[in-house]
CSV table of C-alpha atoms and ligand atoms in Angstrom, one decimal:
chain,number,residue,atom,x,y,z
Y,75,MET,CA,50.7,18.6,-237.4
Y,76,ARG,CA,52.9,21.3,-235.7
Y,77,PHE,CA,56.1,19.2,-236.3
Y,78,TYR,CA,57.4,19.5,-240.1
Y,79,GLY,CA,60.9,18.9,-241.2
Y,80,LEU,CA,62.1,18.9,-244.9
Y,81,ALA,CA,61.6,15.2,-245.4
Y,82,LEU,CA,57.3,15.5,-244.2
Y,83,LEU,CA,57.6,18.8,-246.9
Y,84,ALA,CA,58.8,16.6,-249.8
Y,85,GLY,CA,56.5,13.8,-248.6
Y,86,ALA,CA,53.7,16.0,-248.5
Y,87,ALA,CA,54.6,16.9,-252.2
Y,88,VAL,CA,54.2,13.5,-253.0
Y,89,LEU,CA,50.9,12.7,-251.6
Y,90,SER,CA,49.4,16.2,-253.1
Y,91,ALA,CA,50.6,14.7,-256.5
Y,92,CYS,CA,47.9,11.5,-256.0
Y,93,GLY,CA,45.6,14.4,-255.7
Y,94,GLY,CA,44.1,13.8,-252.2
Y,95,GLY,CA,42.5,16.3,-250.6
Y,96,GLU,CA,39.7,17.8,-248.7
Y,97,LYS,CA,38.4,20.0,-251.9
Y,98,LYS,CA,36.4,17.8,-254.1
Y,99,ALA,CA,36.1,20.2,-256.9
Y,100,ASP,CA,39.9,19.9,-258.2
Y,101,THR,CA,41.0,22.6,-260.1
Y,102,THR,CA,43.4,22.5,-263.0
Y,103,ALA,CA,45.8,24.0,-261.0
Y,104,THR,CA,46.9,21.2,-258.7
Y,105,GLU,CA,46.6,18.7,-261.6
Y,106,ALA,CA,49.7,17.1,-262.7
Y,107,PRO,CA,51.8,18.5,-265.6
Y,108,ALA,CA,50.1,17.5,-268.7
Y,109,THR,CA,53.2,17.2,-270.0
Y,110,PRO,CA,56.5,15.5,-269.8
Y,111,ALA,CA,59.1,17.2,-268.0
Y,112,THR,CA,62.4,18.1,-269.9
Y,113,GLY,CA,65.9,18.1,-269.6
Y,114,ALA,CA,66.9,19.6,-265.9
Y,115,ALA,CA,64.8,18.5,-263.1
Y,116,PRO,CA,62.8,21.1,-261.4
Y,117,ALA,CA,62.5,21.9,-257.9
Y,118,PRO,CA,59.2,20.2,-256.5
Y,119,THR,CA,55.7,21.9,-257.5
Y,120,THR,CA,52.6,21.9,-256.8
Y,121,GLY,CA,51.6,22.3,-260.2
Y,122,THR,CA,52.1,24.1,-263.7
Y,123,ALA,CA,52.0,27.7,-262.6
Y,124,THR,CA,54.9,29.9,-263.8
Y,125,LYS,CA,56.3,32.5,-262.4
Y,126,VAL,CA,54.2,36.2,-261.8
Y,127,GLU,CA,56.3,39.0,-261.2
Y,128,ALA,CA,55.4,41.7,-258.9
Y,129,THR,CA,54.2,44.8,-260.0
Y,130,GLY,CA,52.9,46.3,-256.8
Y,131,ALA,CA,54.8,47.4,-253.8
Y,132,ASP,CA,57.5,45.9,-251.7
Y,133,HIS,CA,57.0,44.8,-248.2
Y,134,GLU,CA,60.2,44.0,-246.0
Y,135,VAL,CA,60.1,41.6,-243.5
Y,136,LYS,CA,63.0,41.3,-240.5
Y,137,MET,CA,64.8,37.5,-240.1
Y,138,VAL,CA,65.5,38.1,-236.6
Y,139,GLY,CA,67.9,36.3,-233.6
Y,140,ASP,CA,68.5,37.1,-230.6
Y,141,ASP,CA,68.4,37.2,-226.4
Y,142,LYS,CA,64.5,38.1,-226.7
Y,143,GLY,CA,63.9,35.0,-229.3
Y,144,TYR,CA,63.6,34.2,-233.0
Y,145,ARG,CA,61.1,36.2,-235.1
Y,146,PHE,CA,60.0,37.9,-238.1
Y,147,GLU,CA,59.8,41.7,-237.9
Y,148,PRO,CA,56.9,42.2,-238.5
Y,149,ALA,CA,55.0,39.0,-238.3
Y,150,ASP,CA,52.1,39.6,-239.9
Y,151,ILE,CA,51.8,41.3,-242.5
Y,152,THR,CA,48.7,42.8,-245.2
Y,153,ILE,CA,49.7,42.9,-248.8
Y,154,LYS,CA,47.7,43.3,-251.6
Y,155,SER,CA,47.5,40.0,-254.7
Y,156,GLY,CA,50.5,41.6,-256.8
Y,157,ASP,CA,52.7,43.1,-254.2
Y,158,LYS,CA,55.9,41.4,-253.1
Y,159,VAL,CA,57.7,40.4,-249.6
Y,160,THR,CA,61.8,40.9,-248.9
Y,161,PHE,CA,63.1,38.8,-246.2
Y,162,THR,CA,65.9,40.0,-245.1
Y,163,MET,CA,68.5,38.2,-242.3
Y,164,VAL,CA,69.5,40.7,-239.7
Y,165,THR,CA,70.6,38.4,-237.1
Y,166,GLY,CA,70.9,34.4,-235.8
Y,167,GLY,CA,70.5,32.9,-238.9
Y,168,PRO,CA,70.1,30.9,-240.9
Y,169,HIS,CA,67.0,31.7,-241.5
Y,170,ASN,CA,64.2,30.6,-244.4
Y,171,VAL,CA,60.5,31.1,-245.3
Y,172,ALA,CA,58.7,28.1,-245.9
Y,173,PHE,CA,54.7,27.7,-246.0
Y,174,ASP,CA,53.4,25.0,-245.2
Y,175,PRO,CA,51.4,22.8,-248.1
Y,176,ASN,CA,48.7,22.2,-245.7
Y,177,THR,CA,47.9,24.8,-244.2
Y,178,THR,CA,48.8,27.0,-247.9
Y,179,PRO,CA,45.6,28.3,-249.0
Y,180,ALA,CA,44.7,25.9,-252.3
Y,181,ALA,CA,43.7,28.7,-254.8
Y,182,GLY,CA,47.0,30.2,-254.1
Y,183,LYS,CA,49.2,27.1,-254.0
Y,184,ALA,CA,50.7,26.2,-257.1
Y,185,GLN,CA,51.1,30.4,-257.9
Y,186,LEU,CA,53.2,31.1,-254.9
Y,187,ASP,CA,54.9,28.2,-255.5
Y,188,ALA,CA,55.8,28.7,-258.8
Y,189,ASN,CA,56.8,32.4,-257.5
Y,190,MET,CA,59.5,31.3,-255.0
Y,191,ASP,CA,63.4,31.1,-256.2
Y,192,GLY,CA,65.9,28.5,-255.6
Y,193,LYS,CA,63.4,26.4,-252.9
Y,194,LEU,CA,64.7,23.4,-251.1
Y,195,ALA,CA,61.3,21.9,-251.4
Y,196,GLU,CA,57.9,22.6,-251.8
Y,197,LEU,CA,56.9,26.1,-251.1
Y,198,SER,CA,60.4,26.5,-249.0
Y,199,SER,CA,63.2,29.2,-249.5
Y,200,PRO,CA,66.4,28.7,-249.2
Y,201,MET,CA,68.8,29.3,-246.4
Y,202,LEU,CA,70.1,32.5,-245.5
Y,203,GLN,CA,73.0,32.8,-243.7
Y,204,ASN,CA,74.6,36.4,-243.9
Y,205,PRO,CA,73.7,39.5,-242.2
Y,206,ASN,CA,71.8,42.2,-245.5
Y,207,GLU,CA,71.4,38.7,-247.2
Y,208,LYS,CA,67.5,39.4,-249.0
Y,209,TYR,CA,65.2,36.7,-250.3
Y,210,THR,CA,62.4,38.5,-252.3
Y,211,ILE,CA,58.8,36.5,-252.9
Y,212,SER,CA,56.4,37.4,-255.8
Y,213,PHE,CA,53.0,37.6,-254.7
Y,214,GLY,CA,51.9,38.5,-258.2
Y,215,GLY,CA,48.7,36.1,-259.4
Y,216,VAL,CA,48.7,34.8,-255.4
Y,217,ALA,CA,44.7,34.5,-255.1
Y,218,PRO,CA,43.9,36.5,-252.1
Y,219,GLY,CA,44.0,34.5,-248.5
Y,220,GLN,CA,46.0,33.8,-244.9
Y,221,TYR,CA,49.3,32.0,-245.9
Y,222,PRO,CA,50.8,31.2,-242.8
Y,223,PHE,CA,54.4,30.9,-243.1
Y,224,HIS,CA,57.6,30.0,-240.6
Y,225,CYS,CA,61.2,29.3,-240.4
Y,226,THR,CA,62.0,26.0,-241.1
Y,227,PRO,CA,65.2,25.9,-238.5
Y,228,HIS,CA,63.5,27.9,-235.9
Y,229,LEU,CA,59.6,26.4,-236.0
Y,230,ALA,CA,60.3,25.2,-232.5
Y,231,MET,CA,61.3,28.6,-231.1
Y,232,ASN,CA,57.8,29.7,-232.4
Y,233,MET,CA,59.6,31.9,-235.9
Y,234,LYS,CA,56.4,32.2,-237.2
Y,235,GLY,CA,54.5,34.7,-239.3
Y,236,THR,CA,51.1,35.3,-241.7
Y,237,ILE,CA,50.7,37.0,-244.9
Y,238,THR,CA,47.5,37.6,-245.7
Y,239,VAL,CA,46.9,38.7,-248.9
Y,240,GLN,CA,44.0,41.2,-250.2
P,337,LIG,CU1,64.6,31.1,-238.3
């Protein structure tokens, strides 16, 4: 449970497509797309949700790596559904923002995945390499709940946080 790389994240995306999971009552959000994919191959996704732009406040989280360690500042934040969170690369990159599909609330998973631009994998942002690079995630339409996240390259160094959506 504690060790997951990109390969495992991709594997989880495949598994979730098979309908596995502890919830008996599947909602349509987690079903396979009803229409065949067209043209360009989309990034891996958990469902058929489309991006919902944020309409609320912007919350800044810094991504820091220095002699005190690797961390998000602040690591734990509370926002409202419809807000957005902007991650800013400060030092010690590359950093990213990844939500573990296994710990992401089922009710908000497909929407959150749809709201993330340029994903490397399901629920996983691109790498931010340079100081002041930013990555914004809209929580538009994302269901309330606790969304733990981590930095993939620095997961073992405990670079983690939690976004609580109210
Ligand atoms: Cu990092």
